[in-house]
Amino acid sequence: MLLDLSEEHKEHLAFLPKVDSAVVAEFGRIAVEFLRRGSNPKIYEGAARKLSVSSDTVQHGVEGLIYLLTESSKLMISELDFQDSVFILGFPEELNKLLLQLYLDNRKEIRTILSELAPDLPSYHSLEWRLDVQLASRSLRQQIKPSVTIKLHLNQNGDHNTQVLQTDPATLLHLVQQLEQALEEMKTNHCRRVVRNIK
Amino acid sequence: MELSEYVQKGFQMLADPGSFDSNTFTLLLRAAFQSLLDAQADEAVLDHPDLKHIDPVVLKHRHAAAATYILEAGKQRADRSTLSTYLEDCKFDSERIELFWTEYQNNRNSLEILLGSIGRSLPHITDVSWRLEYQIKTNQLDKMYRPAYLVTLNVENTDSRSHPEISFSCNMEQLQDLVGKLKDASKSLERATQL
């Protein structure tokens, strides 16, 4: 599958062959850093001054690079497809090699970052538990009522959320049994077939 | 056992065979237990033909007194000797003490369950449901190809009688971690019960 690059995008990337590879490598590093942490316009100005071009040009160059990397990573295109897509831009061979290396080196991390943008449900982080026995309450004395207190740690959008819950021994056994069944389900023929065939 | 004067007076009146014969006494006791234990019970519980001859105000007083005493006894988990002592102090004859004890024994379990269920506690997990899915792509990311679980815990709140749900997603390793920890808890429980 080839990347579909718009005219505007190609224009922005056209800046890259005009500077030497060390600069392109540096842009690549900035691009990934911006994906990790968000963009920082001051960097554009600094680079623009050093290269004697407008900061807009630098910004477009870096953003073009970011888009190139994210689209390639999103679609998980093969090396060959990446090379073919970039070939259209008419860049020198050395630049193409550099871009390919940039893609391959950062693909995994970019995919991880992109996966964080998906609709997010709270996800499991960890669980703490404690055994308790209730001995008495205001309305009834001399009890022996065992219970399990659970602190469930969840993550959502980077926020850590805890829930404190309780359950009785019978329900605890039921929970374990049900969730073990859930784990077993992945090992069934049906699931294995699906995993094998959808690739 | 600390009972208010109003209650004590009412209760002591139940001992008097002149105003209450045994039959009426038993009926009133049963009515008291029914008011406490039957969720659908209302004032009609005192509408028995054999209780009609009693002045309603008096009837309500005795009924309330009996119910209050029953709750106190249940709360303190009174045994036969504690009950007998208190009833003797209220001038109950042995026949009435025996009648009271019989009714109390019949209803004891339900009473204790009722009293045990009153009170505040943490949200209580009642059930779990799960869903296994295979993630293929999102609008940001193609070719994901990974299994994921969605787990929902059904939770009951004693106060508000509300039933919120707690849902969260997890991958296989995380679910294994969760199940492992819950199994540790249940093993610990087993060991504790054998001590």
Short mmCIF file of C-alpha atoms in Angstrom, two decimals:
data_model
loop_
_atom_site.label_atom_id
_atom_site.label_comp_id
_atom_site.label_asym_id
_atom_site.label_seq_id
_atom_site.Cartn_x
_atom_site.Cartn_y
_atom_site.Cartn_z
CA MET A 1 0.00 0.00 0.00
CA LEU A 2 1.46 3.36 -0.97
CA LEU A 3 1.10 6.54 1.00
CA ASP A 4 -1.12 9.14 -0.53
CA LEU A 5 0.72 12.43 -0.15
CA SER A 6 -1.14 15.65 -0.94
CA GLU A 7 0.44 18.42 -3.02
CA GLU A 8 0.73 20.64 0.01
CA HIS A 9 2.46 17.87 1.91
CA LYS A 10 4.91 17.30 -0.92
CA GLU A 11 5.65 21.02 -0.98
CA HIS A 12 6.44 21.02 2.73
CA LEU A 13 8.71 18.05 2.40
CA ALA A 14 10.48 19.68 -0.57
CA PHE A 15 12.47 21.69 1.97
CA LEU A 16 14.30 18.57 3.17
CA PRO A 17 16.67 17.92 0.25
CA LYS A 18 17.80 21.55 0.48
CA VAL A 19 19.55 20.99 3.80
CA ASP A 20 22.18 18.39 4.59
CA SER A 21 21.50 15.01 6.17
CA ALA A 22 22.60 16.03 9.62
CA VAL A 23 19.86 18.67 9.63
CA VAL A 24 17.26 16.20 8.35
CA ALA A 25 18.30 13.74 11.07
CA GLU A 26 17.89 16.54 13.59
CA PHE A 27 14.44 17.36 12.21
CA GLY A 28 13.57 13.71 12.51
CA ARG A 29 14.59 13.75 16.15
CA ILE A 30 12.54 16.90 16.77
CA ALA A 31 9.54 15.35 14.98
CA VAL A 32 9.52 12.30 17.27
CA GLU A 33 10.06 14.46 20.32
CA PHE A 34 7.06 16.56 19.34
CA LEU A 35 4.99 13.38 19.01
CA ARG A 36 6.04 12.39 22.48
CA ARG A 37 5.63 15.70 24.25
CA GLY A 38 3.79 18.13 22.02
CA SER A 39 5.24 20.80 19.81
CA ASN A 40 7.44 23.69 20.90
CA PRO A 41 7.42 26.64 18.46
CA LYS A 42 10.62 28.13 19.90
CA ILE A 43 12.59 25.30 18.36
CA TYR A 44 11.38 26.34 14.91
CA GLU A 45 12.69 29.87 15.40
CA GLY A 46 16.10 28.71 16.57
CA ALA A 47 16.50 26.37 13.61
CA ALA A 48 15.19 29.00 11.16
CA ARG A 49 17.82 31.47 12.27
CA LYS A 50 20.64 28.93 11.92
CA LEU A 51 19.51 27.90 8.45
CA SER A 52 18.62 31.43 7.25
CA VAL A 53 15.06 30.51 6.26
CA SER A 54 11.67 31.56 7.57
CA SER A 55 10.43 29.73 10.66
CA ASP A 56 7.33 28.78 8.67
CA THR A 57 9.47 26.78 6.28
CA VAL A 58 11.10 24.92 9.15
CA GLN A 59 7.72 24.31 10.75
CA HIS A 60 6.27 22.91 7.54
CA GLY A 61 9.29 20.72 7.05
CA VAL A 62 9.05 19.24 10.52
CA GLU A 63 5.28 18.86 10.36
CA GLY A 64 5.57 17.20 6.96
CA LEU A 65 8.01 14.78 8.47
CA ILE A 66 5.69 14.12 11.43
CA TYR A 67 2.78 13.40 9.14
CA LEU A 68 4.90 11.12 6.98
CA LEU A 69 6.01 9.14 10.00
CA THR A 70 2.58 8.90 11.65
CA GLU A 71 0.76 7.87 8.50
CA SER A 72 3.35 5.21 7.73
CA SER A 73 3.26 3.92 11.29
CA LYS A 74 -0.52 3.95 11.45
CA LEU A 75 -0.83 1.85 8.30
CA MET A 76 2.20 -0.22 9.26
CA ILE A 77 3.41 -0.12 5.67
CA SER A 78 6.24 -2.36 4.59
CA GLU A 79 9.77 -1.13 3.88
CA LEU A 80 9.23 -1.53 0.17
CA ASP A 81 6.00 0.44 0.19
CA PHE A 82 7.62 3.20 2.21
CA GLN A 83 10.51 3.42 -0.21
CA ASP A 84 8.15 3.52 -3.17
CA SER A 85 6.00 6.21 -1.57
CA VAL A 86 9.00 8.41 -0.85
CA PHE A 87 10.51 7.77 -4.27
CA ILE A 88 7.67 9.85 -5.77
CA LEU A 89 9.09 12.90 -4.03
CA GLY A 90 12.22 12.70 -6.17
CA PHE A 91 14.66 12.98 -3.32
CA PRO A 92 18.30 11.89 -3.51
CA GLU A 93 18.98 8.27 -2.59
CA GLU A 94 20.77 9.18 0.63
CA LEU A 95 17.79 11.16 1.88
CA ASN A 96 15.44 8.29 1.07
CA LYS A 97 17.62 5.92 3.07
CA LEU A 98 17.61 8.34 6.00
CA LEU A 99 13.83 8.68 5.95
CA LEU A 100 13.41 4.90 5.80
CA GLN A 101 15.70 4.46 8.76
CA LEU A 102 13.80 7.13 10.66
CA TYR A 103 10.55 5.28 9.97
CA LEU A 104 11.86 1.86 11.00
CA ASP A 105 13.57 3.13 14.12
CA ASN A 106 10.55 4.98 15.47
CA ARG A 107 7.63 3.00 14.16
CA LYS A 108 6.98 0.99 17.27
CA GLU A 109 7.03 3.97 19.58
CA ILE A 110 4.81 6.04 17.33
CA ARG A 111 2.27 3.22 17.22
CA THR A 112 2.25 3.13 20.99
CA ILE A 113 1.60 6.86 21.12
CA LEU A 114 -1.18 6.55 18.54
CA SER A 115 -2.82 3.73 20.46
CA GLU A 116 -3.23 6.08 23.39
CA LEU A 117 -5.55 8.21 21.28
CA ALA A 118 -8.17 5.48 21.02
CA PRO A 119 -11.49 5.77 22.89
CA ASP A 120 -10.43 5.04 26.35
CA LEU A 121 -12.10 2.95 28.97
CA PRO A 122 -10.62 2.77 32.41
CA SER A 123 -8.02 0.06 32.28
CA TYR A 124 -6.80 -2.26 34.96
CA HIS A 125 -3.66 -1.26 36.79
CA SER A 126 -3.49 -3.42 39.89
CA LEU A 127 -5.41 -4.79 42.84
CA GLU A 128 -4.84 -4.98 46.60
CA TRP A 129 -6.91 -7.11 48.94
CA ARG A 130 -7.49 -7.65 52.62
CA LEU A 131 -9.40 -10.21 54.65
CA ASP A 132 -11.73 -8.86 57.31
CA VAL A 133 -14.10 -10.36 59.83
CA GLN A 134 -16.95 -8.25 61.09
CA LEU A 135 -17.50 -8.88 64.79
CA ALA A 136 -20.34 -6.53 65.64
CA SER A 137 -22.36 -3.61 64.39
CA ARG A 138 -24.68 -1.12 65.93
CA SER A 139 -27.65 -3.29 65.13
CA LEU A 140 -26.24 -6.76 65.84
CA ARG A 141 -23.63 -7.99 68.31
CA GLN A 142 -21.53 -11.14 68.35
CA GLN A 143 -21.18 -11.64 64.62
CA ILE A 144 -18.62 -13.56 62.65
CA LYS A 145 -18.97 -12.22 59.15
CA PRO A 146 -15.94 -12.73 56.90
CA SER A 147 -15.43 -10.42 53.97
CA VAL A 148 -12.76 -9.46 51.49
CA THR A 149 -11.93 -5.79 50.98
CA ILE A 150 -10.48 -4.95 47.59
CA LYS A 151 -8.73 -1.82 46.37
CA LEU A 152 -8.91 -1.71 42.60
CA HIS A 153 -6.45 0.61 40.83
CA LEU A 154 -7.55 1.79 37.41
CA ASN A 155 -6.00 4.12 34.83
CA GLN A 156 -7.90 6.41 32.56
CA ASN A 157 -6.37 9.01 30.28
CA GLY A 158 -3.32 9.07 32.46
CA ASP A 159 -5.31 9.57 35.64
CA HIS A 160 -5.04 7.05 38.38
CA ASN A 161 -8.36 6.10 39.93
CA THR A 162 -8.96 3.80 42.91
CA GLN A 163 -12.14 2.05 43.98
CA VAL A 164 -12.54 0.40 47.35
CA LEU A 165 -14.97 -2.50 47.24
CA GLN A 166 -15.99 -5.42 49.34
CA THR A 167 -17.22 -8.90 48.70
CA ASP A 168 -18.11 -12.04 50.58
CA PRO A 169 -16.26 -15.38 50.33
CA ALA A 170 -18.88 -17.03 48.12
CA THR A 171 -18.87 -14.20 45.60
CA LEU A 172 -15.07 -14.17 45.62
CA LEU A 173 -14.98 -17.81 44.56
CA HIS A 174 -17.58 -17.06 41.91
CA LEU A 175 -15.48 -14.15 40.59
CA VAL A 176 -12.38 -16.32 40.36
CA GLN A 177 -14.27 -19.06 38.55
CA GLN A 178 -15.86 -16.69 36.04
CA LEU A 179 -12.64 -14.85 35.24
CA GLU A 180 -10.70 -18.09 34.88
CA GLN A 181 -13.26 -19.12 32.30
CA ALA A 182 -12.64 -15.83 30.53
CA LEU A 183 -8.91 -16.57 30.36
CA GLU A 184 -9.54 -20.10 29.12
CA GLU A 185 -11.63 -18.74 26.29
CA MET A 186 -8.55 -17.40 24.46
CA LYS A 187 -7.25 -20.95 24.22
CA THR A 188 -10.31 -22.37 22.51
CA ASN A 189 -10.25 -23.45 18.88
CA HIS A 190 -12.63 -20.72 17.87
CA CYS A 191 -10.44 -17.93 19.21
CA ARG A 192 -7.27 -19.47 17.90
CA ARG A 193 -8.82 -19.70 14.43
CA VAL A 194 -9.85 -16.06 14.48
CA VAL A 195 -6.41 -14.91 15.60
CA ARG A 196 -4.74 -17.04 12.95
CA ASN A 197 -6.94 -15.86 10.12
CA ILE A 198 -7.31 -12.16 10.74
CA LYS A 199 -3.92 -10.71 9.98
CA MET B 1 -30.96 -4.11 78.43
CA GLU B 2 -31.89 -0.46 78.39
CA LEU B 3 -35.48 0.17 77.48
CA SER B 4 -37.38 3.42 77.84
CA GLU B 5 -40.05 3.75 80.48
CA TYR B 6 -42.77 3.85 77.88
CA VAL B 7 -41.58 0.57 76.46
CA GLN B 8 -41.03 -1.08 79.81
CA LYS B 9 -44.51 -0.16 81.00
CA GLY B 10 -46.08 -1.45 77.84
CA PHE B 11 -44.16 -4.67 78.07
CA GLN B 12 -44.99 -5.24 81.71
CA MET B 13 -48.70 -4.87 80.93
CA LEU B 14 -48.38 -7.89 78.67
CA ALA B 15 -47.71 -9.99 81.74
CA ASP B 16 -51.14 -9.32 83.23
CA PRO B 17 -53.41 -12.32 82.61
CA GLY B 18 -56.42 -10.16 83.48
CA SER B 19 -56.11 -7.81 80.49
CA PHE B 20 -54.46 -10.32 78.14
CA ASP B 21 -55.29 -13.99 78.03
CA SER B 22 -52.73 -16.45 76.58
CA ASN B 23 -54.34 -16.53 73.19
CA THR B 24 -54.34 -12.76 72.84
CA PHE B 25 -50.79 -12.67 74.13
CA THR B 26 -49.59 -15.12 71.47
CA LEU B 27 -51.46 -13.25 68.75
CA LEU B 28 -49.91 -9.98 69.77
CA LEU B 29 -46.43 -11.51 69.87
CA ARG B 30 -46.87 -12.98 66.41
CA ALA B 31 -48.14 -9.65 65.15
CA ALA B 32 -45.02 -8.00 66.56
CA PHE B 33 -42.70 -10.46 64.83
CA GLN B 34 -44.62 -10.11 61.62
CA SER B 35 -44.36 -6.31 61.66
CA LEU B 36 -40.63 -6.59 62.04
CA LEU B 37 -39.83 -9.40 59.68
CA ASP B 38 -42.41 -9.21 56.92
CA ALA B 39 -41.48 -6.54 54.40
CA GLN B 40 -45.09 -6.13 53.30
CA ALA B 41 -46.53 -5.81 56.80
CA ASP B 42 -48.56 -2.72 57.71
CA GLU B 43 -51.12 -1.69 60.34
CA ALA B 44 -53.40 -4.46 59.15
CA VAL B 45 -51.19 -6.82 61.13
CA LEU B 46 -53.21 -5.90 64.21
CA ASP B 47 -56.57 -6.43 62.46
CA HIS B 48 -57.19 -9.85 63.92
CA PRO B 49 -60.79 -10.49 65.09
CA ASP B 50 -59.56 -11.76 68.46
CA LEU B 51 -57.77 -8.47 69.08
CA LYS B 52 -60.75 -6.26 68.27
CA HIS B 53 -62.01 -6.12 71.83
CA ILE B 54 -58.93 -4.27 73.02
CA ASP B 55 -58.72 -0.51 73.00
CA PRO B 56 -56.61 0.40 69.92
CA VAL B 57 -54.35 2.78 71.84
CA VAL B 58 -53.59 0.09 74.38
CA LEU B 59 -53.06 -2.44 71.63
CA LYS B 60 -50.57 -0.23 69.81
CA HIS B 61 -48.66 0.45 72.99
CA ARG B 62 -48.27 -3.24 73.80
CA HIS B 63 -47.40 -4.05 70.22
CA ALA B 64 -44.72 -1.38 70.06
CA ALA B 65 -43.32 -2.48 73.40
CA ALA B 66 -43.12 -6.10 72.34
CA ALA B 67 -41.48 -5.19 69.04
CA THR B 68 -38.91 -2.97 70.76
CA TYR B 69 -38.03 -5.67 73.24
CA ILE B 70 -37.72 -8.27 70.51
CA LEU B 71 -35.27 -6.03 68.63
CA GLU B 72 -33.17 -5.45 71.74
CA ALA B 73 -33.04 -9.14 72.49
CA GLY B 74 -32.12 -9.92 68.90
CA LYS B 75 -29.42 -7.26 68.84
CA GLN B 76 -27.83 -8.55 72.04
CA ARG B 77 -28.23 -12.15 70.90
CA ALA B 78 -30.01 -12.90 74.15
CA ASP B 79 -29.96 -16.50 75.27
CA ARG B 80 -32.74 -18.26 77.11
CA SER B 81 -31.53 -17.37 80.59
CA THR B 82 -31.16 -13.66 79.80
CA LEU B 83 -34.64 -13.59 78.34
CA SER B 84 -36.16 -15.52 81.21
CA THR B 85 -34.53 -13.25 83.78
CA TYR B 86 -35.86 -10.11 82.14
CA LEU B 87 -39.32 -11.55 81.63
CA GLU B 88 -39.46 -12.72 85.24
CA ASP B 89 -38.52 -9.21 86.36
CA CYS B 90 -41.48 -7.97 84.33
CA LYS B 91 -43.67 -10.35 86.25
CA PHE B 92 -44.30 -12.76 83.39
CA ASP B 93 -45.52 -16.16 84.55
CA SER B 94 -43.70 -19.27 83.35
CA GLU B 95 -46.35 -20.10 80.77
CA ARG B 96 -45.90 -16.74 79.09
CA ILE B 97 -42.11 -17.02 79.30
CA GLU B 98 -42.36 -20.36 77.53
CA LEU B 99 -44.69 -18.89 74.88
CA PHE B 100 -42.34 -15.98 74.34
CA TRP B 101 -39.31 -18.21 74.04
CA THR B 102 -41.07 -20.46 71.48
CA GLU B 103 -42.04 -17.52 69.28
CA TYR B 104 -38.59 -16.05 69.65
CA GLN B 105 -36.90 -19.30 68.61
CA ASN B 106 -39.16 -19.61 65.58
CA ASN B 107 -38.23 -16.20 64.34
CA ARG B 108 -34.72 -15.90 65.60
CA ASN B 109 -32.86 -16.60 62.36
CA SER B 110 -34.86 -14.15 60.31
CA LEU B 111 -34.47 -11.54 63.01
CA GLU B 112 -30.70 -11.89 63.11
CA ILE B 113 -30.41 -11.80 59.34
CA LEU B 114 -32.49 -8.63 59.29
CA LEU B 115 -30.42 -6.94 61.98
CA GLY B 116 -27.17 -8.07 60.37
CA SER B 117 -28.12 -6.49 57.08
CA ILE B 118 -28.69 -3.05 58.56
CA GLY B 119 -25.71 -0.77 58.51
CA ARG B 120 -23.20 0.85 56.25
CA SER B 121 -20.57 -0.98 54.35
CA LEU B 122 -18.39 -0.48 51.35
CA PRO B 123 -19.92 -1.01 47.93
CA HIS B 124 -20.40 -4.72 47.63
CA ILE B 125 -19.50 -6.73 44.54
CA THR B 126 -22.32 -9.05 43.60
CA ASP B 127 -21.35 -10.34 40.19
CA VAL B 128 -18.93 -10.05 37.31
CA SER B 129 -19.42 -10.18 33.58
CA TRP B 130 -16.76 -10.17 30.92
CA ARG B 131 -16.34 -9.77 27.22
CA LEU B 132 -13.45 -10.92 25.06
CA GLU B 133 -12.77 -8.92 21.92
CA TYR B 134 -10.16 -8.90 19.20
CA GLN B 135 -9.08 -5.38 18.34
CA ILE B 136 -8.46 -4.86 14.65
CA LYS B 137 -8.11 -1.14 14.09
CA THR B 138 -9.00 2.32 15.32
CA ASN B 139 -9.20 5.53 13.35
CA GLN B 140 -5.69 6.31 14.53
CA LEU B 141 -4.09 2.94 14.19
CA ASP B 142 -4.43 0.10 11.70
CA LYS B 143 -3.49 -3.54 12.08
CA MET B 144 -3.73 -3.72 15.83
CA TYR B 145 -4.61 -7.44 16.09
CA ARG B 146 -4.69 -7.93 19.78
CA PRO B 147 -7.17 -9.54 22.18
CA ALA B 148 -8.64 -7.47 24.99
CA TYR B 149 -11.07 -8.11 27.80
CA LEU B 150 -13.79 -5.85 29.09
CA VAL B 151 -14.71 -6.72 32.67
CA THR B 152 -17.76 -5.33 34.46
CA LEU B 153 -18.26 -5.67 38.19
CA ASN B 154 -21.83 -5.40 39.44
CA VAL B 155 -21.82 -3.48 42.67
CA GLU B 156 -24.49 -2.86 45.28
CA ASN B 157 -24.56 0.07 47.65
CA THR B 158 -26.33 -0.64 50.94
CA ASP B 159 -27.27 3.00 51.50
CA SER B 160 -28.67 4.23 48.30
CA ARG B 161 -29.75 0.83 47.00
CA SER B 162 -28.12 1.95 43.79
CA HIS B 163 -26.41 -0.48 41.48
CA PRO B 164 -23.50 1.22 39.85
CA GLU B 165 -21.20 -0.79 37.64
CA ILE B 166 -17.48 -0.65 37.44
CA SER B 167 -16.12 -1.44 34.01
CA PHE B 168 -12.56 -1.61 32.89
CA SER B 169 -10.55 -3.07 30.08
CA CYS B 170 -7.48 -5.22 30.38
CA ASN B 171 -5.20 -7.38 28.28
CA MET B 172 -4.38 -11.01 28.96
CA GLU B 173 -1.46 -10.35 31.30
CA GLN B 174 -3.48 -7.91 33.33
CA LEU B 175 -6.40 -10.32 33.64
CA GLN B 176 -4.00 -13.05 34.72
CA ASP B 177 -2.64 -10.69 37.35
CA LEU B 178 -6.15 -9.90 38.54
CA VAL B 179 -7.19 -13.53 38.72
CA GLY B 180 -3.92 -14.48 40.42
CA LYS B 181 -4.47 -11.92 43.15
CA LEU B 182 -8.10 -12.95 43.71
CA LYS B 183 -6.98 -16.57 43.95
CA ASP B 184 -4.41 -15.58 46.59
CA ALA B 185 -7.20 -13.92 48.53
CA SER B 186 -9.43 -16.98 48.38
CA LYS B 187 -6.57 -19.30 49.38
CA SER B 188 -5.88 -17.04 52.32
CA LEU B 189 -9.54 -17.22 53.24
CA GLU B 190 -9.44 -21.00 53.13
CA ARG B 191 -6.40 -21.11 55.36
CA ALA B 192 -7.95 -18.67 57.80
CA THR B 193 -11.07 -20.79 58.15
CA GLN B 194 -8.98 -23.83 59.00
CA LEU B 195 -7.23 -22.18 61.91
#
